Amino acid sequence: MVERRRSLWKEIARHWVDYLFISPFFITFAIFKLYPLLWALQLSFSQWRGFGPMKFVGLENYRVVLKDPYIVQSLVNTLQFAYILLPTGIFLSIVLAVFLNLRTLPGRGVFRTIYFLPYVTSSVIVAIVFTMLFDDHMGWVNRGLEAVGLDSVAWLRGSPWAAKWVVIILTHWGGLGYNVLLFLGGLQAIDNELYEAARIDGASEWQIFWR
């Protein structure tokens, strides 16, 4: 165990420049992802009103949640959300990644920036934009529907399914760029010689994509 620790520190000392360059990611992850997660876990076992002392209550909060009459409906909504979001998100991410990977696409860098920009946009700004788009009375989407002779839709206060689709679209718009970036990185890691060899063998673009 001691030897492993020594070898680990030697490895870090040897490549300290590399670790220095990747450290911002881990620092940001620890501050904005890991710490809030641990803080939320602590709050789930505590009673706290935002000020004053925090009281440890064990599993009491979980007992209260399980007795809530809306818990089943909330779980159903979550499953429906995931059932629609995951397949559509993966499909759209792959399609956009293949599109952005085309060498014949002019301005590829601009398109990549446009697709990734929503991911780094503040969630508050995203919420404001989508409120302006899907507002029941003055939303731009309803104005477009009325302009072509269709009835407006109460997106946020009407049908529960309409509200779910708004949330799904919002989630896709905000997080799709990151998934596209992952798939795009995988596509670009494939050697171009493999594509050229497949085309020489007579494979179509569809066959190249699947195989």
mmCIF file of C-alpha atoms in Angstrom, residues 59-174:
data_model
loop_
_atom_site.group_PDB
_atom_site.id
_atom_site.type_symbol
_atom_site.label_atom_id
_atom_site.label_comp_id
_atom_site.label_asym_id
_atom_site.label_seq_id
_atom_site.Cartn_x
_atom_site.Cartn_y
_atom_site.Cartn_z
ATOM 1 C CA LEU A 59 -35.212 9.125 8.014
ATOM 2 C CA GLU A 60 -38.180 11.284 9.047
ATOM 3 C CA ASN A 61 -38.133 13.320 5.816
ATOM 4 C CA TYR A 62 -38.246 10.114 3.790
ATOM 5 C CA ARG A 63 -41.199 8.837 5.832
ATOM 6 C CA VAL A 64 -43.083 12.068 5.145
ATOM 7 C CA VAL A 65 -42.364 11.848 1.418
ATOM 8 C CA LEU A 66 -43.529 8.231 1.185
ATOM 9 C CA LYS A 67 -46.826 9.174 2.869
ATOM 10 C CA ASP A 68 -47.441 12.022 0.411
ATOM 11 C CA PRO A 69 -50.476 11.217 -1.815
ATOM 12 C CA TYR A 70 -48.714 12.725 -4.849
ATOM 13 C CA ILE A 71 -45.592 10.563 -4.589
ATOM 14 C CA VAL A 72 -46.930 7.922 -7.007
ATOM 15 C CA GLN A 73 -47.924 10.536 -9.576
ATOM 16 C CA SER A 74 -44.553 12.238 -9.304
ATOM 17 C CA LEU A 75 -42.790 8.906 -9.911
ATOM 18 C CA VAL A 76 -45.012 8.237 -12.930
ATOM 19 C CA ASN A 77 -44.220 11.694 -14.318
ATOM 20 C CA THR A 78 -40.506 11.080 -13.817
ATOM 21 C CA LEU A 79 -40.659 7.719 -15.616
ATOM 22 C CA GLN A 80 -42.649 9.215 -18.489
ATOM 23 C CA PHE A 81 -40.152 12.060 -18.715
ATOM 24 C CA ALA A 82 -37.187 9.667 -18.813
ATOM 25 C CA TYR A 83 -38.937 7.285 -21.241
ATOM 26 C CA ILE A 84 -39.362 10.090 -23.777
ATOM 27 C CA LEU A 85 -36.245 12.125 -23.026
ATOM 28 C CA LEU A 86 -33.564 9.417 -23.199
ATOM 29 C CA PRO A 87 -34.376 7.831 -26.601
ATOM 30 C CA THR A 88 -35.098 11.154 -28.307
ATOM 31 C CA GLY A 89 -32.001 12.730 -26.749
ATOM 32 C CA ILE A 90 -29.703 9.945 -27.950
ATOM 33 C CA PHE A 91 -31.263 9.949 -31.426
ATOM 34 C CA LEU A 92 -31.009 13.722 -31.877
ATOM 35 C CA SER A 93 -27.465 13.792 -30.486
ATOM 36 C CA ILE A 94 -26.269 11.129 -32.936
ATOM 37 C CA VAL A 95 -27.973 12.812 -35.903
ATOM 38 C CA LEU A 96 -26.490 16.213 -35.079
ATOM 39 C CA ALA A 97 -23.056 14.728 -34.380
ATOM 40 C CA VAL A 98 -23.030 12.995 -37.779
ATOM 41 C CA PHE A 99 -24.180 16.239 -39.399
ATOM 42 C CA LEU A 100 -21.454 18.286 -37.698
ATOM 43 C CA ASN A 101 -18.853 15.669 -38.604
ATOM 44 C CA LEU A 102 -19.419 16.148 -42.333
ATOM 45 C CA ARG A 103 -16.284 17.527 -43.953
ATOM 46 C CA THR A 104 -18.359 19.148 -46.686
ATOM 47 C CA LEU A 105 -20.337 21.208 -44.153
ATOM 48 C CA PRO A 106 -19.385 24.902 -44.450
ATOM 49 C CA GLY A 107 -18.824 26.734 -41.174
ATOM 50 C CA ARG A 108 -18.629 23.599 -39.031
ATOM 51 C CA GLY A 109 -16.998 25.501 -36.172
ATOM 52 C CA VAL A 110 -19.846 28.025 -36.096
ATOM 53 C CA PHE A 111 -22.492 25.302 -35.975
ATOM 54 C CA ARG A 112 -20.643 23.467 -33.196
ATOM 55 C CA THR A 113 -20.531 26.646 -31.134
ATOM 56 C CA ILE A 114 -24.230 27.293 -31.723
ATOM 57 C CA TYR A 115 -25.231 23.791 -30.606
ATOM 58 C CA PHE A 116 -23.006 23.857 -27.514
ATOM 59 C CA LEU A 117 -23.872 27.418 -26.431
ATOM 60 C CA PRO A 118 -27.178 26.514 -24.665
ATOM 61 C CA TYR A 119 -25.288 24.080 -22.410
ATOM 62 C CA VAL A 120 -23.204 26.892 -20.904
ATOM 63 C CA THR A 121 -26.114 29.341 -20.764
ATOM 64 C CA SER A 122 -27.542 30.199 -17.353
ATOM 65 C CA SER A 123 -30.617 28.161 -16.445
ATOM 66 C CA VAL A 124 -32.368 31.380 -15.386
ATOM 67 C CA ILE A 125 -31.943 32.833 -18.878
ATOM 68 C CA VAL A 126 -33.143 29.569 -20.428
ATOM 69 C CA ALA A 127 -36.270 29.640 -18.236
ATOM 70 C CA ILE A 128 -37.001 33.255 -19.216
ATOM 71 C CA VAL A 129 -36.603 32.485 -22.929
ATOM 72 C CA PHE A 130 -38.913 29.469 -22.762
ATOM 73 C CA THR A 131 -41.484 31.446 -20.787
ATOM 74 C CA MET A 132 -41.487 34.024 -23.580
ATOM 75 C CA LEU A 133 -41.848 31.255 -26.159
ATOM 76 C CA PHE A 134 -44.604 29.214 -24.507
ATOM 77 C CA ASP A 135 -46.551 31.793 -22.501
ATOM 78 C CA ASP A 136 -50.273 31.018 -22.731
ATOM 79 C CA HIS A 137 -51.293 34.526 -23.822
ATOM 80 C CA MET A 138 -48.294 36.358 -25.292
ATOM 81 C CA GLY A 139 -45.960 33.486 -26.186
ATOM 82 C CA TRP A 140 -44.280 33.524 -29.572
ATOM 83 C CA VAL A 141 -45.313 29.925 -30.283
ATOM 84 C CA ASN A 142 -49.001 30.739 -29.793
ATOM 85 C CA ARG A 143 -48.621 33.857 -31.918
ATOM 86 C CA GLY A 144 -47.217 31.689 -34.694
ATOM 87 C CA LEU A 145 -50.120 29.237 -34.364
ATOM 88 C CA GLU A 146 -52.662 32.065 -34.520
ATOM 89 C CA ALA A 147 -50.882 33.570 -37.536
ATOM 90 C CA VAL A 148 -51.549 30.397 -39.548
ATOM 91 C CA GLY A 149 -55.156 30.135 -38.371
ATOM 92 C CA LEU A 150 -54.712 27.603 -35.544
ATOM 93 C CA ASP A 151 -55.938 27.885 -31.968
ATOM 94 C CA SER A 152 -53.493 28.839 -29.237
ATOM 95 C CA VAL A 153 -52.456 26.190 -26.715
ATOM 96 C CA ALA A 154 -52.253 26.572 -22.940
ATOM 97 C CA TRP A 155 -48.751 25.104 -22.840
ATOM 98 C CA LEU A 156 -47.933 25.788 -19.201
ATOM 99 C CA ARG A 157 -51.351 25.837 -17.491
ATOM 100 C CA GLY A 158 -53.468 23.566 -19.658
ATOM 101 C CA SER A 159 -52.893 19.934 -20.502
ATOM 102 C CA PRO A 160 -50.293 18.165 -18.339
ATOM 103 C CA TRP A 161 -48.885 16.540 -21.469
ATOM 104 C CA ALA A 162 -48.347 19.932 -23.097
ATOM 105 C CA ALA A 163 -46.386 21.086 -20.059
ATOM 106 C CA LYS A 164 -44.343 17.864 -20.106
ATOM 107 C CA TRP A 165 -43.407 18.407 -23.734
ATOM 108 C CA VAL A 166 -42.321 21.959 -22.962
ATOM 109 C CA VAL A 167 -40.054 20.645 -20.201
ATOM 110 C CA ILE A 168 -38.689 17.934 -22.523
ATOM 111 C CA ILE A 169 -37.930 20.485 -25.254
ATOM 112 C CA LEU A 170 -36.312 22.781 -22.697
ATOM 113 C CA THR A 171 -34.152 19.946 -21.366
ATOM 114 C CA HIS A 172 -33.107 18.931 -24.870
ATOM 115 C CA TRP A 173 -32.275 22.502 -25.828
ATOM 116 C CA GLY A 174 -30.170 23.006 -22.722
#
